[in-house]
Structures are given as C-alpha cells and as structure tokens.
Short mmCIF file of N, CA and C and ligand atoms in Angstrom, two decimals:
data_model
loop_
_atom_site.label_atom_id
_atom_site.label_comp_id
_atom_site.label_asym_id
_atom_site.label_seq_id
_atom_site.Cartn_x
_atom_site.Cartn_y
_atom_site.Cartn_z
N MET R 2 -13.87 13.01 1.42
CA MET R 2 -13.74 11.56 1.86
C MET R 2 -15.11 10.89 2.70
N THR R 3 -15.88 9.80 2.30
CA THR R 3 -16.56 9.53 3.46
C THR R 3 -16.51 8.86 4.52
N LYS R 4 -17.20 8.95 5.37
CA LYS R 4 -17.17 8.12 6.74
C LYS R 4 -16.48 6.36 6.66
N ALA R 5 -16.96 6.21 5.62
CA ALA R 5 -16.59 4.72 5.79
C ALA R 5 -15.10 4.71 5.04
N GLU R 6 -14.52 5.59 4.22
CA GLU R 6 -13.33 5.75 3.55
C GLU R 6 -12.08 5.71 4.71
N LYS R 7 -12.75 6.90 5.78
CA LYS R 7 -11.87 7.24 6.72
C LYS R 7 -11.63 6.27 7.63
N GLU R 8 -12.62 5.21 7.81
CA GLU R 8 -12.32 4.19 8.69
C GLU R 8 -11.54 3.04 8.22
N LEU R 9 -11.82 3.05 6.78
CA LEU R 9 -10.88 2.22 5.96
C LEU R 9 -9.54 2.35 6.07
N TYR R 10 -9.36 3.67 5.77
CA TYR R 10 -7.78 4.02 5.81
C TYR R 10 -7.30 3.98 7.24
N GLY R 11 -8.09 4.10 8.11
CA GLY R 11 -7.60 4.32 9.32
C GLY R 11 -6.99 2.83 9.96
N LYS R 12 -7.77 1.81 9.37
CA LYS R 12 -7.48 0.39 9.71
C LYS R 12 -6.35 0.15 8.68
N ILE R 13 -6.17 0.76 7.55
CA ILE R 13 -5.22 0.01 6.88
C ILE R 13 -3.88 0.86 7.65
N ALA R 14 -3.85 2.28 7.96
CA ALA R 14 -2.86 2.55 8.43
C ALA R 14 -2.02 1.90 10.08
N ARG R 15 -3.13 1.31 10.63
CA ARG R 15 -2.93 0.45 11.81
C ARG R 15 -2.20 -0.77 11.44
N LEU R 16 -2.46 -1.12 10.37
CA LEU R 16 -1.68 -2.50 9.81
C LEU R 16 -0.34 -2.64 9.60
N GLY R 17 0.26 -1.11 9.40
CA GLY R 17 1.44 -0.78 9.21
C GLY R 17 2.01 -0.95 7.85
N CYS R 18 3.40 -0.87 7.64
CA CYS R 18 3.76 -1.05 6.23
C CYS R 18 3.70 -2.22 5.54
N SER R 19 2.77 -2.49 4.25
CA SER R 19 2.67 -3.70 3.67
C SER R 19 3.70 -4.55 3.39
N LEU R 20 4.95 -3.63 2.89
CA LEU R 20 6.19 -4.26 2.23
C LEU R 20 6.75 -4.70 3.58
N CYS R 21 7.03 -3.94 4.71
CA CYS R 21 7.61 -4.55 5.64
C CYS R 21 7.22 -5.50 6.36
N ARG R 22 5.80 -5.72 6.10
CA ARG R 22 5.25 -6.98 6.66
C ARG R 22 5.75 -8.05 5.95
N TYR R 23 5.79 -8.01 4.69
CA TYR R 23 5.94 -8.89 3.62
C TYR R 23 7.30 -9.38 3.89
N LEU R 24 8.16 -8.43 3.69
CA LEU R 24 9.66 -8.83 3.93
C LEU R 24 10.34 -9.08 5.61
N LYS R 25 8.94 -9.29 6.15
CA LYS R 25 9.12 -9.92 7.82
C LYS R 25 9.93 -8.48 8.51
N LEU R 26 9.87 -7.33 8.42
CA LEU R 26 10.55 -6.47 9.02
C LEU R 26 9.82 -5.87 10.14
N GLY R 27 8.61 -6.38 10.42
CA GLY R 27 7.86 -6.21 11.58
C GLY R 27 7.05 -5.15 11.26
N GLU R 28 6.25 -4.54 11.90
CA GLU R 28 5.09 -3.48 12.04
C GLU R 28 5.89 -2.33 12.15
N THR R 29 5.77 -1.66 10.78
CA THR R 29 6.28 -0.07 10.95
C THR R 29 5.33 0.99 10.80
N GLU R 30 5.43 1.98 11.11
CA GLU R 30 4.22 3.26 10.76
C GLU R 30 4.47 3.45 9.57
N CYS R 31 3.00 3.63 9.35
CA CYS R 31 3.09 4.20 7.70
C CYS R 31 2.22 4.99 7.24
N GLU R 32 2.19 5.31 5.99
CA GLU R 32 1.45 6.52 5.14
C GLU R 32 0.53 5.76 4.19
N ILE R 33 -0.22 6.36 3.97
CA ILE R 33 -1.41 5.58 2.92
C ILE R 33 -0.70 6.02 1.62
N HIS R 34 -0.44 5.02 0.91
CA HIS R 34 -0.20 5.24 -0.68
C HIS R 34 -1.48 4.76 -1.62
N HIS R 35 -1.93 5.43 -2.25
CA HIS R 35 -3.11 5.30 -3.42
C HIS R 35 -2.44 4.57 -4.71
N ILE R 36 -3.18 3.62 -4.94
CA ILE R 36 -2.63 2.83 -6.23
C ILE R 36 -3.67 3.44 -7.33
N ARG R 37 -2.66 3.63 -8.57
CA ARG R 37 -3.59 3.73 -9.54
C ARG R 37 -3.67 2.79 -10.45
N ARG R 38 -4.65 2.34 -10.75
CA ARG R 38 -4.94 1.49 -11.84
C ARG R 38 -4.50 1.56 -13.10
N PHE R 39 -3.90 0.54 -13.91
CA PHE R 39 -3.62 1.08 -15.14
C PHE R 39 -4.60 1.93 -15.98
N GLY R 40 -4.45 2.93 -16.32
CA GLY R 40 -5.33 3.16 -17.53
C GLY R 40 -6.30 3.97 -16.49
N GLY R 41 -6.78 3.74 -15.49
CA GLY R 41 -7.83 4.17 -14.72
C GLY R 41 -7.64 5.13 -13.67
N LYS R 42 -8.51 5.72 -13.23
CA LYS R 42 -8.65 6.78 -12.40
C LYS R 42 -8.38 6.81 -11.08
N ARG R 43 -7.80 7.45 -10.38
CA ARG R 43 -7.72 7.23 -8.43
C ARG R 43 -8.88 6.63 -8.08
N SER R 44 -9.05 5.64 -7.41
CA SER R 44 -10.42 4.88 -6.30
C SER R 44 -9.70 5.22 -5.21
N ASN R 45 -10.60 5.78 -4.71
CA ASN R 45 -10.41 5.90 -3.15
C ASN R 45 -10.02 4.68 -2.40
N ALA R 46 -10.67 3.51 -2.73
CA ALA R 46 -10.77 2.42 -1.73
C ALA R 46 -9.22 1.44 -2.21
N GLU R 47 -8.47 2.06 -2.80
CA GLU R 47 -7.19 1.39 -3.51
C GLU R 47 -6.26 2.01 -2.61
N VAL R 48 -5.91 1.74 -1.57
CA VAL R 48 -4.79 2.05 -0.76
C VAL R 48 -4.11 0.77 0.16
N ILE R 49 -2.72 1.30 0.11
CA ILE R 49 -2.10 0.20 1.06
C ILE R 49 -1.24 0.98 1.84
N GLY R 50 -0.99 0.61 2.89
CA GLY R 50 -0.05 1.34 3.92
C GLY R 50 1.01 1.03 3.50
N LEU R 51 2.36 2.04 3.69
CA LEU R 51 3.74 2.10 3.24
C LEU R 51 4.50 2.89 4.28
N CYS R 52 5.84 2.69 4.71
CA CYS R 52 6.46 3.21 5.46
C CYS R 52 7.01 4.36 4.82
N PRO R 53 7.59 5.44 5.45
CA PRO R 53 8.14 6.61 4.54
C PRO R 53 9.03 6.33 3.81
N GLU R 54 10.24 5.19 4.15
CA GLU R 54 11.32 4.84 3.27
C GLU R 54 10.35 4.13 2.15
N HIS R 55 9.79 3.20 2.12
CA HIS R 55 9.03 2.68 1.11
C HIS R 55 8.10 3.08 0.35
N HIS R 56 7.54 4.43 1.12
CA HIS R 56 6.60 5.01 0.03
C HIS R 56 7.49 6.08 -0.48
N ARG R 57 8.43 7.38 0.13
CA ARG R 57 8.96 8.32 -0.65
C ARG R 57 10.41 8.03 -0.74
N GLY R 58 10.94 7.04 -0.05
CA GLY R 58 12.20 6.80 0.30
C GLY R 58 13.00 6.81 -1.27
N ASN R 59 14.27 6.74 -1.02
CA ASN R 59 14.88 6.20 -2.21
C ASN R 59 14.78 4.43 -3.03
N SER R 60 14.33 3.81 -1.75
CA SER R 60 13.87 2.41 -1.90
C SER R 60 12.50 2.13 -2.02
N GLY R 61 11.80 2.94 -2.15
CA GLY R 61 10.53 3.22 -2.22
C GLY R 61 9.57 3.35 -3.61
N VAL R 62 8.24 3.04 -3.39
CA VAL R 62 7.30 3.27 -4.85
C VAL R 62 7.82 3.92 -5.30
N HIS R 63 7.89 5.09 -5.03
CA HIS R 63 7.77 6.26 -5.71
C HIS R 63 9.18 6.83 -6.01
N GLY R 64 10.16 6.38 -5.35
CA GLY R 64 11.50 6.76 -6.09
C GLY R 64 12.25 5.54 -6.71
N LEU R 65 11.60 4.53 -6.79
CA LEU R 65 12.09 3.29 -7.71
C LEU R 65 11.10 3.31 -9.07
N GLY R 66 9.79 3.52 -8.82
CA GLY R 66 8.91 3.55 -9.79
C GLY R 66 8.11 2.39 -9.57
N ARG R 67 6.96 1.88 -10.22
CA ARG R 67 6.17 0.79 -9.91
C ARG R 67 7.15 -0.48 -10.73
N LYS R 68 7.75 -0.15 -11.66
CA LYS R 68 8.60 -1.28 -12.20
C LYS R 68 9.86 -1.59 -11.41
N GLY R 69 10.75 -0.73 -10.91
CA GLY R 69 11.63 -0.98 -10.03
C GLY R 69 11.34 -1.57 -9.04
N PHE R 70 10.25 -1.19 -8.16
CA PHE R 70 9.71 -1.57 -6.80
C PHE R 70 9.62 -2.97 -7.06
N GLU R 71 8.96 -3.44 -8.18
CA GLU R 71 8.42 -4.71 -8.53
C GLU R 71 9.81 -5.83 -8.69
N ALA R 72 10.86 -5.04 -9.31
CA ALA R 72 11.95 -5.70 -9.58
C ALA R 72 12.78 -6.07 -8.53
N ARG R 73 12.76 -5.22 -7.74
CA ARG R 73 13.62 -5.01 -6.51
C ARG R 73 13.23 -5.80 -5.41
N TYR R 74 11.89 -5.94 -5.17
CA TYR R 74 11.40 -6.54 -3.82
C TYR R 74 10.44 -8.15 -4.26
N GLY R 75 10.11 -7.86 -5.63
CA GLY R 75 9.57 -9.03 -6.03
C GLY R 75 8.25 -9.31 -6.01
N ILE R 76 7.68 -8.23 -5.78
CA ILE R 76 6.04 -7.90 -5.42
C ILE R 76 5.58 -6.45 -5.99
N ASP R 77 4.18 -6.70 -6.28
CA ASP R 77 3.84 -5.37 -6.95
C ASP R 77 2.82 -4.87 -5.84
N GLU R 78 2.64 -3.63 -6.31
CA GLU R 78 1.34 -2.80 -5.33
C GLU R 78 0.21 -3.77 -5.43
N GLN R 79 -0.23 -4.20 -6.64
CA GLN R 79 -1.51 -4.99 -6.45
C GLN R 79 -1.70 -6.29 -5.32
N THR R 80 -0.58 -7.20 -5.33
CA THR R 80 -0.53 -8.10 -4.80
C THR R 80 -0.37 -7.63 -3.19
N LEU R 81 0.08 -6.61 -2.58
CA LEU R 81 0.27 -5.95 -1.20
C LEU R 81 -1.11 -5.32 -1.24
N LEU R 82 -2.07 -5.14 -1.90
CA LEU R 82 -3.18 -4.73 -1.83
C LEU R 82 -4.02 -5.65 -1.65
N LEU R 83 -4.08 -6.87 -2.23
CA LEU R 83 -4.50 -8.29 -2.08
C LEU R 83 -4.08 -8.32 -0.42
N HIS R 84 -3.26 -8.56 -0.08
CA HIS R 84 -2.57 -9.00 1.28
C HIS R 84 -3.20 -8.15 2.17
N THR R 85 -3.53 -6.70 1.97
CA THR R 85 -3.86 -5.79 3.01
C THR R 85 -5.54 -6.31 3.16
N HIS R 86 -6.25 -6.31 2.24
CA HIS R 86 -7.46 -6.59 1.87
C HIS R 86 -7.87 -8.18 2.70
N GLN R 87 -6.97 -9.11 2.41
CA GLN R 87 -6.97 -10.32 3.16
C GLN R 87 -6.64 -10.09 4.66
N LEU R 88 -5.86 -9.44 5.27
CA LEU R 88 -5.85 -8.83 6.72
C LEU R 88 -7.13 -8.32 7.21
N LEU R 89 -7.61 -7.60 6.66
CA LEU R 89 -8.84 -6.76 6.86
C LEU R 89 -9.96 -7.79 6.50
N GLY R 90 -9.95 -8.98 6.15
CA GLY R 90 -11.17 -9.56 5.86
C GLY R 90 -12.21 -9.09 4.74
N ILE R 91 -11.78 -7.95 4.10
CA ILE R 91 -12.58 -7.66 3.22
C ILE R 91 -12.86 -8.60 2.04
N ILE R 92 -11.74 -9.79 1.47
CA ILE R 92 -11.91 -10.68 0.72
C ILE R 92 -11.81 -12.00 1.63
ZN1 ZN T 5 8.27 -0.59 4.91
ZN1 ZN T 6 2.06 7.02 -2.51
#
C-alpha cells in the first residue's frame, strides 16, 4: 500500500459508515470495504467505510450480497462510493 492510499483510507475511515450516513443513523465507526468493479480486478482506490453490521453482519453487504443490499437499502456500492468521494472533495 502506498502512502497516498494509506492517507485516503484513513480519511475514508474517519467519515464513518457511508450507509449509516445515508440512512441518517449518524456517524458510526467503520471498516474499509473494497468494491470490486464488475468484471474488473480490485482497485486500491475503490473503498468505502461500512460499520461492522453493514459490512459483515446479516444486514450488511457481505451478508446480503450486492443485489440483496441494493434491494434492501435502495442504494448500491457505487453510489456510496460517489457520496464518499463527494464528501472528500475528490470529485
Ligand atoms: Zn452502518
Ligand atoms: Zn467488505
């Protein structure tokens, strides 16, 4: 991991869970979740913050799967990534 990536991950981690923010549940401690582009390989920059439940829990992205997650919350990983980048002023 490069220094720039480490800094980016730190900033994303400090924003808290991107889904909790979207659901207006406030700022919660988060873990870094890597988003895999469809058919593509893992890119180091494509990460969002998700709290333990929304990450690895039964109601989380890994528990529900990408489609289940989208159906349940009405938002997908790419949109959460967009929100994260907007908050950071990357785009
Ligand atoms: Zn959450
Ligand atoms: Zn993950």
